[in-house]
Short mmCIF file of C-alpha atoms in Angstrom, two decimals:
data_model
loop_
_atom_site.label_atom_id
_atom_site.label_comp_id
_atom_site.label_asym_id
_atom_site.label_seq_id
_atom_site.Cartn_x
_atom_site.Cartn_y
_atom_site.Cartn_z
CA MET A 866 173.34 231.87 -17.77
CA PHE A 867 175.49 233.60 -15.15
CA GLY A 868 178.27 235.27 -17.14
CA LEU A 869 181.86 235.37 -15.99
CA ALA A 870 183.27 238.74 -14.94
CA ARG A 871 185.25 240.46 -17.70
CA LYS A 872 188.94 241.03 -17.12
CA LYS A 873 189.78 244.66 -16.39
CA LYS A 874 192.38 246.63 -18.33
CA GLU A 875 195.81 246.97 -16.75
CA GLY A 876 196.57 249.93 -14.50
CA TRP A 877 194.14 252.48 -13.08
CA LEU A 878 191.64 254.88 -14.61
CA ALA A 879 191.41 258.06 -12.50
CA VAL A 880 188.19 260.08 -12.73
CA GLY A 881 188.11 263.72 -11.63
CA LEU A 882 184.67 265.29 -11.19
CA PHE A 883 184.46 269.06 -11.62
CA ALA A 884 181.55 271.47 -11.88
CA ASP A 885 181.75 271.78 -15.67
CA ARG A 886 183.72 268.72 -16.80
CA ILE A 887 184.92 265.19 -16.09
CA ASP A 888 188.63 264.42 -16.51
CA VAL A 889 189.89 260.86 -17.01
CA ALA A 890 193.44 259.52 -17.14
CA HIS A 891 194.56 255.92 -17.65
CA VAL A 892 198.09 254.92 -16.62
CA GLU A 893 199.76 251.51 -16.77
CA ARG A 894 202.76 250.59 -14.58
CA PRO A 895 204.77 247.95 -16.51
CA ALA A 896 207.49 246.26 -14.46
CA GLY A 897 210.99 247.62 -15.08
CA ALA A 898 209.80 250.50 -17.28
CA ARG A 899 208.48 254.04 -17.01
CA PRO A 900 204.77 254.47 -16.27
CA ARG A 901 202.77 254.67 -19.51
CA LEU A 902 200.08 257.32 -20.01
CA VAL A 903 197.54 255.54 -22.22
CA ARG A 904 194.56 257.85 -22.10
CA LEU A 905 193.97 261.50 -21.08
CA GLU A 906 190.60 263.06 -21.87
CA SER A 907 188.19 265.70 -20.63
CA TYR A 908 184.45 265.83 -21.28
CA ALA A 909 181.92 268.60 -20.75
CA ARG A 910 179.19 267.48 -18.37
CA SER A 911 175.61 268.27 -17.47
CA GLY A 912 173.27 266.96 -14.79
CA ASP A 913 174.27 265.42 -11.48
CA ASP A 914 177.32 263.20 -10.98
CA ALA A 915 175.41 259.92 -11.44
CA ALA A 916 173.77 261.00 -14.71
CA ALA A 917 177.02 262.43 -16.10
CA LEU A 918 179.00 259.30 -15.20
CA SER A 919 176.32 256.97 -16.60
CA ALA A 920 176.32 258.75 -19.95
CA LEU A 921 180.12 258.83 -20.13
CA ALA A 922 180.45 255.18 -19.07
CA LYS A 923 178.26 254.03 -21.97
CA GLN A 924 179.98 256.25 -24.54
CA LYS A 925 183.59 255.52 -23.52
CA ASN A 926 183.40 251.94 -22.13
CA LEU A 927 184.57 252.99 -18.66
CA ALA A 928 183.24 249.72 -17.21
CA ALA A 929 186.35 247.99 -18.60
CA TYR A 930 188.61 249.70 -16.02
CA ARG A 931 189.26 249.59 -12.30
CA ILE A 932 188.63 253.14 -11.19
CA THR A 933 189.89 255.60 -8.58
CA THR A 934 188.42 259.04 -8.00
CA LEU A 935 189.75 262.21 -6.36
CA LEU A 936 187.83 263.87 -3.56
CA ALA A 937 187.49 267.65 -3.58
CA HIS A 938 190.05 269.25 -1.25
CA ASP A 939 187.41 270.77 1.04
CA SER A 940 185.56 267.46 1.58
CA TYR A 941 188.23 265.67 3.67
CA GLN A 942 191.11 266.40 6.04
CA LEU A 943 194.73 265.19 6.13
CA LEU A 944 196.13 265.50 9.66
CA SER A 945 199.47 264.71 11.28
CA VAL A 946 199.05 262.75 14.54
CA ASP A 947 201.24 260.82 16.93
CA ALA A 948 201.03 257.11 16.19
CA PRO A 949 199.11 255.26 18.96
CA ASP A 950 200.97 252.48 20.75
CA VAL A 951 198.70 249.66 19.53
CA PRO A 952 199.14 246.55 17.35
CA GLU A 953 199.11 247.25 13.61
CA ALA A 954 195.73 245.55 13.21
CA GLU A 955 194.23 248.11 15.63
CA LEU A 956 196.09 251.15 14.24
CA ARG A 957 193.16 252.72 12.38
CA GLU A 958 190.83 252.44 15.35
CA GLY A 959 193.51 253.91 17.60
CA VAL A 960 193.94 256.84 15.22
CA ARG A 961 190.15 257.25 14.99
CA TRP A 962 190.02 257.80 18.75
CA ARG A 963 192.80 260.44 18.55
CA LEU A 964 191.00 262.35 15.80
CA LYS A 965 187.70 262.72 17.63
CA ASP A 966 188.61 266.21 18.94
CA MET A 967 190.33 267.32 15.71
CA VAL A 968 187.39 267.12 13.27
CA ASP A 969 183.91 268.65 13.31
CA PHE A 970 181.99 265.45 12.52
CA PRO A 971 181.54 262.14 14.41
CA VAL A 972 184.58 259.92 13.79
CA ASP A 973 182.36 256.84 14.16
CA ALA A 974 180.49 257.95 11.03
CA ALA A 975 183.61 258.49 8.93
CA MET A 976 186.14 256.63 6.79
CA LEU A 977 189.85 257.03 7.53
CA ASP A 978 193.18 255.68 6.34
CA VAL A 979 196.77 256.33 7.41
CA LEU A 980 200.19 256.91 5.87
CA PRO A 981 203.08 255.98 8.18
CA SER A 982 206.19 258.15 8.33
CA PRO A 983 208.94 256.94 5.96
CA VAL A 984 211.69 257.63 8.54
CA GLY A 985 210.13 255.89 11.54
CA GLN A 986 210.64 257.16 15.07
CA MET A 987 213.14 259.99 15.57
CA ALA A 988 215.18 260.44 18.73
CA GLY A 989 213.22 262.04 21.55
CA ARG A 990 209.94 262.10 19.60
CA ALA A 991 206.94 259.84 19.31
CA PRO A 992 206.48 258.39 15.80
CA THR A 993 204.01 260.32 13.65
CA LEU A 994 201.76 259.47 10.76
CA LEU A 995 199.37 261.19 8.38
CA ALA A 996 195.68 260.38 8.76
CA ALA A 997 193.17 261.08 5.98
CA ILE A 998 189.55 261.19 7.14
CA VAL A 999 186.24 261.95 5.41
CA SER A 1000 182.73 261.89 6.84
CA ASN A 1001 180.29 259.34 5.46
CA THR A 1002 177.97 262.26 4.70
CA ALA A 1003 180.52 263.72 2.27
CA LEU A 1004 181.67 260.36 0.88
CA ALA A 1005 178.31 258.65 0.29
CA PRO A 1006 177.13 260.81 -2.68
CA ARG A 1007 180.40 260.22 -4.55
CA MET A 1008 180.26 256.44 -4.09
CA ALA A 1009 176.54 256.36 -4.93
CA ALA A 1010 177.20 258.16 -8.24
CA PHE A 1011 179.67 255.48 -9.35
CA ASP A 1012 177.37 252.68 -8.15
CA LYS A 1013 174.45 254.08 -10.15
CA ALA A 1014 176.69 254.34 -13.22
CA LYS A 1015 177.68 250.67 -12.69
CA LEU A 1016 181.40 251.54 -12.62
CA ASP A 1017 184.01 249.52 -10.74
CA LEU A 1018 185.15 252.09 -8.17
CA GLN A 1019 187.96 250.44 -6.20
CA ALA A 1020 189.67 253.43 -4.58
CA VAL A 1021 188.87 256.93 -3.32
CA ASP A 1022 191.99 259.11 -3.46
CA ILE A 1023 193.17 262.49 -2.17
CA ALA A 1024 195.06 265.27 -3.97
CA GLU A 1025 198.12 265.09 -1.67
CA GLN A 1026 198.70 261.46 -2.56
CA ALA A 1027 198.16 262.13 -6.28
CA GLN A 1028 200.91 264.80 -6.19
CA ARG A 1029 203.07 262.45 -4.10
CA ASN A 1030 202.83 259.84 -6.88
CA ILE A 1031 204.22 262.33 -9.42
CA ALA A 1032 206.88 263.72 -7.08
CA ALA A 1033 208.20 260.22 -6.38
CA LEU A 1034 209.12 259.91 -10.08
CA PHE A 1035 211.46 262.93 -9.81
CA GLU A 1036 213.23 261.84 -6.59
CA ASP A 1037 216.96 261.19 -6.35
CA GLU A 1038 217.84 258.01 -4.47
CA ASN A 1039 217.78 258.45 -0.67
CA ARG A 1040 217.14 262.20 -1.00
CA GLY A 1041 214.08 264.22 -0.15
CA LEU A 1042 212.10 266.20 -2.73
CA VAL A 1043 209.75 269.19 -2.55
CA MET A 1044 207.05 269.64 -5.19
CA LEU A 1045 204.88 272.71 -5.75
CA GLY A 1046 201.65 272.37 -7.71
CA LEU A 1047 199.15 275.11 -8.58
CA ASP A 1048 195.65 274.65 -9.99
CA GLU A 1049 192.16 276.11 -9.77
CA SER A 1050 191.71 274.81 -6.20
CA GLY A 1051 194.94 276.38 -4.86
CA GLY A 1052 198.60 275.64 -4.34
CA MET A 1053 200.05 272.52 -2.73
CA LEU A 1054 203.50 271.75 -1.33
CA THR A 1055 204.44 268.10 -0.79
CA PHE A 1056 207.62 266.79 0.85
CA THR A 1057 208.46 263.21 -0.13
CA TYR A 1058 211.20 260.74 0.73
CA ARG A 1059 211.72 257.28 -0.76
CA GLY A 1060 208.39 257.56 -2.54
CA GLU A 1061 206.41 258.31 0.63
CA LEU A 1062 204.62 261.47 1.73
CA CYS A 1063 206.11 263.19 4.78
CA VAL A 1064 204.40 266.59 4.86
CA ALA A 1065 201.74 268.41 2.82
CA ARG A 1066 200.94 272.14 2.97
CA HIS A 1067 198.24 274.12 1.17
CA ILE A 1068 198.72 277.63 -0.17
CA GLU A 1069 195.63 279.81 -0.61
CA VAL A 1070 196.57 280.99 -4.10
CA THR A 1071 194.70 279.67 -7.16
CA THR A 1072 195.56 279.83 -10.84
CA LYS A 1073 192.37 281.82 -11.47
CA GLN A 1074 193.56 284.46 -8.98
CA LEU A 1075 196.89 284.71 -10.78
CA GLU A 1076 195.22 285.02 -14.18
CA ALA A 1077 192.82 287.76 -13.04
CA ALA A 1078 195.31 289.80 -10.96
CA ASP A 1079 196.89 293.07 -12.04
CA GLU A 1080 200.65 293.47 -11.73
CA SER A 1081 200.57 294.69 -8.11
CA ARG A 1082 198.18 291.99 -6.95
CA ARG A 1083 200.09 289.38 -8.91
CA SER A 1084 203.34 290.35 -7.20
CA ALA A 1085 201.69 289.99 -3.79
CA LEU A 1086 200.36 286.51 -4.67
CA LEU A 1087 203.77 285.33 -5.85
CA GLU A 1088 205.36 286.70 -2.70
CA ARG A 1089 202.87 284.69 -0.61
CA ILE A 1090 203.87 281.54 -2.49
CA GLY A 1091 207.59 282.25 -1.99
CA LEU A 1092 207.26 282.93 1.74
CA GLU A 1093 205.12 279.81 2.28
CA LEU A 1094 207.71 277.73 0.44
CA GLN A 1095 210.51 279.22 2.53
CA ARG A 1096 208.72 278.64 5.88
CA SER A 1097 207.67 275.10 4.95
CA ILE A 1098 211.23 274.10 4.03
CA ASP A 1099 212.56 275.54 7.32
CA ASN A 1100 209.95 273.59 9.32
CA PHE A 1101 210.63 270.39 7.41
CA GLU A 1102 214.39 270.59 7.96
CA ARG A 1103 213.87 271.09 11.71
CA GLN A 1104 211.39 268.20 11.93
CA TYR A 1105 213.20 265.75 9.62
CA THR A 1106 216.87 266.38 10.31
CA SER A 1107 217.91 263.07 8.74
CA ILE A 1108 216.44 263.88 5.31
CA SER A 1109 218.45 265.97 2.85
CA VAL A 1110 216.31 267.68 0.18
CA SER A 1111 217.96 267.52 -3.25
CA LYS A 1112 215.66 269.82 -5.25
CA ILE A 1113 212.33 271.57 -5.61
CA VAL A 1114 210.14 270.61 -8.59
CA VAL A 1115 207.54 273.14 -9.73
CA GLY A 1116 204.56 271.80 -11.64
CA PRO A 1117 203.40 273.41 -14.90
CA CYS A 1118 201.77 276.81 -14.24
CA PRO A 1119 201.15 278.85 -17.43
CA SER A 1120 199.23 281.44 -15.38
CA ALA A 1121 202.49 282.35 -13.59
CA PRO A 1122 205.27 282.52 -16.19
CA GLY A 1123 208.69 282.99 -14.65
CA LEU A 1124 207.60 281.37 -11.36
CA VAL A 1125 210.67 279.12 -11.17
CA GLU A 1126 213.07 282.05 -11.54
CA TYR A 1127 211.07 284.13 -9.06
CA LEU A 1128 211.19 281.46 -6.33
CA ARG A 1129 214.97 281.05 -6.57
CA ASP A 1130 215.32 284.29 -4.58
CA TYR A 1131 213.57 282.66 -1.58
CA VAL A 1132 215.41 279.35 -1.17
CA TYR A 1133 218.90 277.96 -1.55
CA ILE A 1134 217.75 274.54 -2.83
CA PRO A 1135 217.88 274.00 -6.63
CA ILE A 1136 214.52 274.57 -8.36
CA VAL A 1137 213.48 272.92 -11.65
CA ALA A 1138 210.32 272.91 -13.74
CA ALA A 1139 208.47 269.60 -13.94
CA ASP A 1140 208.36 267.96 -17.38
CA LEU A 1141 206.14 264.88 -17.23
CA ALA A 1142 207.53 263.54 -20.51
CA THR A 1143 210.89 262.89 -18.78
CA VAL A 1144 209.42 260.50 -16.19
CA ILE A 1145 206.29 259.15 -17.94
CA ASP A 1146 205.95 257.48 -21.35
CA CYS A 1147 203.55 259.91 -23.04
CA ASP A 1148 203.89 258.63 -26.63
CA GLY A 1149 200.24 257.56 -26.64
CA VAL A 1150 199.08 261.06 -25.65
CA PRO A 1151 201.26 263.54 -27.62
CA GLU A 1152 199.07 266.51 -26.64
CA ILE A 1153 200.45 266.28 -23.09
CA SER A 1154 203.37 268.42 -24.28
CA ASN A 1155 201.00 271.41 -23.90
CA PRO A 1156 201.88 273.05 -20.51
CA ASN A 1157 198.28 274.22 -20.03
CA LEU A 1158 197.06 270.63 -20.36
CA GLN A 1159 199.72 269.35 -17.96
CA ALA A 1160 198.75 271.96 -15.37
CA GLU A 1161 195.03 271.23 -15.65
CA ARG A 1162 195.34 267.41 -15.53
CA LEU A 1163 198.29 267.07 -13.13
CA GLN A 1164 196.25 265.68 -10.23
CA VAL A 1165 194.17 263.22 -12.28
CA ILE A 1166 197.38 261.88 -13.84
CA GLY A 1167 198.85 261.55 -10.35
CA ALA A 1168 195.81 259.62 -9.15
CA ALA A 1169 196.11 257.25 -12.13
CA LEU A 1170 199.75 256.61 -11.10
CA ARG A 1171 198.40 254.75 -8.07
CA ASP A 1172 200.75 251.82 -7.49
CA GLU A 1173 199.95 248.91 -5.18
CA SER A 1174 202.68 246.58 -6.43
CA ALA A 1175 204.76 244.89 -3.76
CA GLU A 1176 208.12 245.62 -5.44
CA ARG A 1177 207.71 249.40 -5.18
CA GLY A 1178 206.11 249.18 -1.76
CA GLN A 1179 204.38 252.57 -1.62
CA HIS A 1180 201.68 253.04 1.00
CA GLN A 1181 198.35 254.00 -0.56
CA VAL A 1182 195.50 255.89 1.08
CA ASN A 1183 192.08 254.53 0.16
CA LEU A 1184 189.00 256.24 1.60
CA LEU A 1185 186.51 253.93 -0.11
CA ASN A 1186 183.98 252.76 2.50
CA PRO A 1187 182.49 249.36 1.55
CA SER A 1188 179.57 249.87 3.94
CA LEU A 1189 178.37 252.78 1.78
CA ARG A 1190 178.02 250.71 -1.37
CA ALA A 1191 174.47 250.39 -2.64
CA SER A 1192 172.95 247.21 -1.25
CA ARG A 1193 171.57 244.81 -3.80
CA ASP A 1194 167.80 244.44 -3.90
CA TRP A 1195 167.40 240.69 -3.75
CA LEU A 1196 163.67 241.03 -4.55
CA ALA A 1197 164.26 243.12 -7.68
CA LEU A 1198 162.25 241.87 -10.66
CA PRO A 1199 165.26 240.99 -12.90
CA LEU A 1200 166.80 238.87 -10.16
CA VAL A 1201 163.52 237.13 -9.31
CA VAL A 1202 162.95 236.39 -13.00
CA GLY A 1203 166.51 235.07 -13.32
CA LEU A 1204 166.10 232.78 -10.33
CA GLY A 1205 162.76 231.60 -11.67
CA VAL A 1206 164.29 230.73 -15.03
CA ALA A 1207 167.11 228.86 -13.29
CA ILE A 1208 164.67 226.84 -11.17
CA VAL A 1209 162.54 225.99 -14.21
CA ALA A 1210 165.65 224.89 -16.12
CA VAL A 1211 166.74 222.58 -13.29
CA LEU A 1212 163.25 221.11 -12.93
CA ALA A 1213 163.06 220.58 -16.69
CA LEU A 1214 166.37 218.72 -16.60
CA PHE A 1215 165.20 216.38 -13.84
CA TYR A 1216 161.85 215.88 -15.56
CA GLY A 1217 163.62 215.02 -18.81
CA LEU A 1218 165.77 212.38 -17.10
CA ALA A 1219 162.74 210.88 -15.35
CA ALA A 1220 160.73 210.88 -18.59
CA ARG A 1221 163.56 209.13 -20.43
CA GLU A 1222 163.74 206.42 -17.76
CA ARG A 1223 159.98 205.97 -17.86
CA THR A 1224 160.04 205.71 -21.66
CA LEU A 1225 162.57 202.87 -21.46
CA LEU A 1226 160.42 201.06 -18.90
CA LEU A 1227 157.33 201.47 -21.04
CA LYS A 1228 159.19 200.02 -24.04
CA GLU A 1229 160.16 196.99 -21.98
CA GLU A 1230 156.62 196.66 -20.68
CA THR A 1231 155.26 196.82 -24.23
CA ALA A 1232 157.68 194.13 -25.41
CA LEU A 1233 156.79 191.79 -22.52
CA THR A 1234 153.08 192.48 -22.98
CA ALA A 1235 153.35 191.57 -26.66
CA GLU A 1236 155.20 188.38 -25.76
CA ALA A 1237 152.54 187.49 -23.19
CA LYS A 1238 149.77 188.15 -25.70
CA ASN A 1239 151.53 185.93 -28.20
CA LEU A 1240 151.72 183.13 -25.65
CA GLN A 1241 148.08 183.69 -24.72
CA THR A 1242 147.14 183.42 -28.38
CA GLN A 1243 149.08 180.17 -28.72
CA VAL A 1244 147.38 178.76 -25.61
CA GLU A 1245 143.93 179.71 -26.88
CA THR A 1246 144.71 178.27 -30.30
CA LEU A 1247 145.88 174.98 -28.81
CA ALA A 1248 142.89 174.84 -26.46
CA LYS A 1249 140.57 175.36 -29.40
CA VAL A 1250 142.31 172.66 -31.37
CA VAL A 1251 142.04 170.31 -28.39
CA ALA A 1252 138.37 171.11 -27.97
CA GLU A 1253 137.62 170.42 -31.63
CA ARG A 1254 139.75 167.40 -32.11
CA LYS A 1255 140.34 164.13 -30.52
CA PRO A 1256 142.52 164.43 -27.46
CA ASN A 1257 146.15 164.40 -28.41
CA ALA A 1258 148.65 163.68 -25.69
CA ASP A 1259 151.37 165.82 -27.33
CA LEU A 1260 149.08 168.79 -27.77
CA ALA A 1261 147.80 168.53 -24.21
CA ARG A 1262 151.36 168.39 -22.94
CA GLN A 1263 152.32 171.46 -25.03
CA ALA A 1264 149.28 173.37 -23.76
CA THR A 1265 150.15 172.56 -20.17
CA THR A 1266 153.74 173.63 -20.75
CA LEU A 1267 152.64 176.89 -22.38
CA ARG A 1268 150.28 177.63 -19.49
CA ALA A 1269 153.13 177.06 -17.07
CA MET A 1270 155.33 179.42 -19.12
CA LEU A 1271 152.56 182.00 -19.45
CA ALA A 1272 151.76 182.35 -15.75
CA PRO A 1273 155.13 183.73 -14.59
CA ARG A 1274 155.34 186.05 -17.60
CA GLN A 1275 151.93 187.46 -16.81
CA GLU A 1276 153.08 187.98 -13.26
CA VAL A 1277 156.22 189.79 -14.52
CA VAL A 1278 154.06 192.05 -16.71
CA GLN A 1279 151.81 192.92 -13.77
CA ARG A 1280 154.79 193.70 -11.58
CA LEU A 1281 156.34 195.80 -14.33
CA LYS A 1282 153.14 197.85 -14.62
CA ALA A 1283 153.06 198.47 -10.90
CA PHE A 1284 156.79 199.20 -10.85
CA SER A 1285 156.75 201.72 -13.72
CA ALA A 1286 153.99 203.65 -11.95
CA GLN A 1287 155.76 203.80 -8.57
CA ASP A 1288 159.49 203.76 -9.01
CA ALA A 1289 161.53 204.07 -12.17
CA GLY A 1290 164.81 203.48 -10.36
CA PHE A 1291 164.95 199.67 -10.99
CA GLY A 1292 164.53 199.92 -14.76
CA ALA A 1293 168.10 198.78 -15.36
CA TYR A 1294 167.44 195.50 -13.51
CA TRP A 1295 164.31 194.81 -15.56
CA ARG A 1296 166.25 195.41 -18.75
CA GLY A 1297 168.96 193.08 -17.50
CA PHE A 1298 166.49 190.25 -16.85
CA ALA A 1299 164.78 190.81 -20.19
CA GLN A 1300 168.03 190.95 -22.20
CA GLN A 1301 169.43 187.76 -20.62
CA ALA A 1302 166.29 185.61 -21.03
CA LEU A 1303 167.28 182.03 -21.92
CA GLU A 1304 165.03 179.41 -23.48
CA GLY A 1305 164.29 176.70 -20.95
CA VAL A 1306 164.76 179.07 -18.01
CA TRP A 1307 161.87 180.97 -16.47
CA LEU A 1308 161.68 183.06 -13.32
CA THR A 1309 158.98 182.54 -10.71
CA GLU A 1310 160.08 185.00 -8.01
CA PHE A 1311 162.77 187.59 -7.32
CA PHE A 1312 163.68 190.14 -4.68
CA ILE A 1313 165.76 193.28 -5.31
CA GLY A 1314 167.28 194.83 -2.22
CA LYS A 1315 169.93 197.52 -1.62
CA SER A 1316 172.76 195.00 -1.25
CA GLU A 1317 171.45 191.76 -2.76
CA ILE A 1318 169.25 190.25 -5.44
CA LEU A 1319 167.42 186.93 -4.84
CA ILE A 1320 166.08 184.98 -7.84
CA ARG A 1321 163.90 181.84 -7.89
CA GLY A 1322 162.95 180.03 -11.06
CA ARG A 1323 162.66 176.76 -12.97
CA LEU A 1324 164.83 174.95 -15.50
CA SER A 1325 163.76 172.48 -18.14
CA ASP A 1326 167.34 171.19 -17.99
CA PRO A 1327 169.68 171.68 -14.96
CA ALA A 1328 172.62 172.08 -17.38
CA LEU A 1329 171.21 175.47 -18.42
CA LEU A 1330 171.88 177.08 -15.03
CA PRO A 1331 175.68 177.71 -15.35
CA ALA A 1332 175.15 179.42 -18.71
CA TYR A 1333 172.34 181.54 -17.23
CA ILE A 1334 174.55 182.59 -14.29
CA ARG A 1335 177.34 183.60 -16.69
CA ARG A 1336 174.90 185.71 -18.67
CA LEU A 1337 173.66 187.47 -15.53
CA ASN A 1338 177.21 188.13 -14.27
CA GLY A 1339 178.15 189.61 -17.65
CA GLU A 1340 175.09 191.87 -17.81
CA LYS A 1341 175.93 195.60 -17.32
CA ALA A 1342 172.93 196.10 -15.00
CA PHE A 1343 174.36 193.58 -12.48
CA GLN A 1344 177.98 194.76 -12.50
CA GLY A 1345 179.41 194.73 -9.01
CA ARG A 1346 177.35 191.63 -8.10
CA ASN A 1347 178.18 187.95 -8.55
CA PHE A 1348 175.37 185.39 -8.79
CA ALA A 1349 175.83 181.94 -7.31
CA THR A 1350 173.59 178.92 -6.77
CA LEU A 1351 172.06 178.64 -3.35
CA GLU A 1352 169.73 175.73 -3.98
CA MET A 1353 168.56 173.33 -6.72
CA LYS A 1354 165.73 170.83 -6.43
CA ALA A 1355 164.50 168.40 -9.07
CA VAL A 1356 160.73 168.06 -9.44
CA GLU A 1357 159.54 164.81 -10.98
CA ALA A 1358 156.89 164.62 -13.65
CA GLN A 1359 153.39 165.20 -12.26
CA ALA A 1360 149.91 164.42 -13.51
CA PRO A 1361 147.69 167.46 -14.01
CA ALA A 1362 144.15 167.59 -12.61
CA PRO A 1363 141.64 165.36 -14.46
CA ALA A 1364 139.81 167.05 -17.30
CA ALA A 1365 136.62 166.17 -19.19
CA VAL A 1366 137.01 166.34 -22.95
CA ALA A 1367 134.00 166.36 -25.33
CA VAL A 1368 134.64 164.19 -28.38
CA ALA A 1369 132.81 165.01 -31.60
CA GLY A 1370 130.06 162.49 -32.40
CA ALA A 1371 130.13 160.94 -28.90
CA ALA A 1372 127.55 161.03 -26.14
CA ARG A 1373 127.39 164.05 -23.74
CA ALA A 1374 128.57 161.95 -20.82
CA ALA A 1375 132.10 162.92 -19.81
CA THR A 1376 134.72 160.31 -20.29
CA THR A 1377 137.74 160.41 -18.05
CA THR A 1378 141.00 159.76 -19.87
CA ALA A 1379 144.46 159.33 -18.58
CA ALA A 1380 146.17 162.80 -18.62
CA PRO A 1381 149.78 163.14 -19.77
CA LEU A 1382 152.41 163.82 -17.14
CA LEU A 1383 153.82 167.36 -16.80
CA PRO A 1384 157.46 167.42 -17.88
CA ARG A 1385 160.16 167.05 -15.24
CA TYR A 1386 161.82 170.37 -14.20
CA THR A 1387 164.33 171.71 -11.69
CA GLU A 1388 163.68 174.53 -9.22
CA PHE A 1389 166.62 176.82 -8.42
CA THR A 1390 167.48 179.74 -6.16
CA LEU A 1391 170.23 182.30 -6.98
CA GLN A 1392 171.59 185.06 -4.76
CA SER A 1393 173.98 187.89 -5.65
CA THR A 1394 177.03 188.81 -3.60
CA PRO A 1395 179.21 191.95 -3.96
CA ALA A 1396 182.11 191.40 -6.37
CA ALA A 1397 185.55 191.09 -4.79
CA PRO A 1398 187.68 194.24 -5.34
CA LYS A 1399 190.36 194.00 -7.99
CA THR A 1400 193.93 194.03 -6.75
CA GLY A 1401 196.63 195.78 -8.74
CA ALA A 1402 199.76 194.09 -10.02
CA GLY A 1403 202.44 193.90 -7.41
CA GLY A 1404 200.19 193.85 -4.52
#
């Protein structure tokens, strides 16, 4: 009734939400091989984020993935701060306190995460780290949209880290790398070392500005990019003297052809154009060879490159705030109905077991009742014969014996009726007694307790008792108990009470005749004891 959670597809599915479209990229990170781009798509959207995601999730089976999403650049801040001198477990709270005067919203109502410096503490300087922080007010609508679409959002990412993920693929071992990316939100410079982000700088130049500019304006925009690159490299080299930058990688930018050649006049470090096909297996998405597509989807591909594997050891920012997830309505109708169905099913199961036990008891009661009726019929038949015929000592003796046999059986039937109405838990014992009935043995009294069973009865022949005990000990209902004789007492033949018998053709006056003796019998008492535990061979 409660289904098992489906296994998610390998890797991450990154979802980028834009005003007019939704971009998705799925990347797998197989061990010992290049990352594999499995899926890269863009869909026109309408309506709010929740409605657009819900429609797309149903059409494209997005629920089968673990998902990360990119926040818009203007909705969060990435700040460099001195690392507080606190235990690692208290690092985030220590950073939160340091950020309270650096942001324009309450830090207590915000989600933050940190990226430590990859070079540790440098001589004469306190260690630094990068802190990403977003207010709950800005984060809540994004998380709510994914919750309403019933998508498995496991991470909230930032653009700087997405570009870091791509830049790390182009790094030379133990050398720093600078990457420049340009898109519709602006330019971004990232400085990475050993796969970690050291510095990020934003450039207020967008691809739309470059596309719309005339030659003079375009030249001014490119100059701004070149000067910002030059200043950022100078600052980085002064701050991180131990890191040697091997090259500058420029992301695809069709709106600025010749950008790589232009920037070479501003820096001495080698500059190359980024080609994703050299560092990512793109065989499953051949259209990625289009530079326009690479430029437009660079960040969503970078977010899908998220890697939390221990062997690569990259630190990952995650601004997902669990406290903002939609709380489950435990009184919602579907859940109440589900719980009701579960309760009914459990009750039906218990009722079925109880009904089955009661049915077995009723069958036993019916069998014993039929036996008692048969004995009653025999007694009545014999009594009638005795009343109509001359007294016969054998018949009188048989009638007396049958009455003696009938009485305890009637008592058993009465007890069974009372028992089946009150407690069906001793049905197994009743079946055991009924199945091991032995001619010449009848029970007059028994007691069933938690740890013992006491039986009293009569024997027509004392030699029957050992066989009866063996039958009881072999009965499944009495497993774990051993029956043994406590007491045996012989009862001599007795004369029944005098009876007046009317003889056909005689006078009405009663004639007293000598009554036959009741047969000799033996009374016995049995008690069960727990069976001794079995010992294994060897001790």
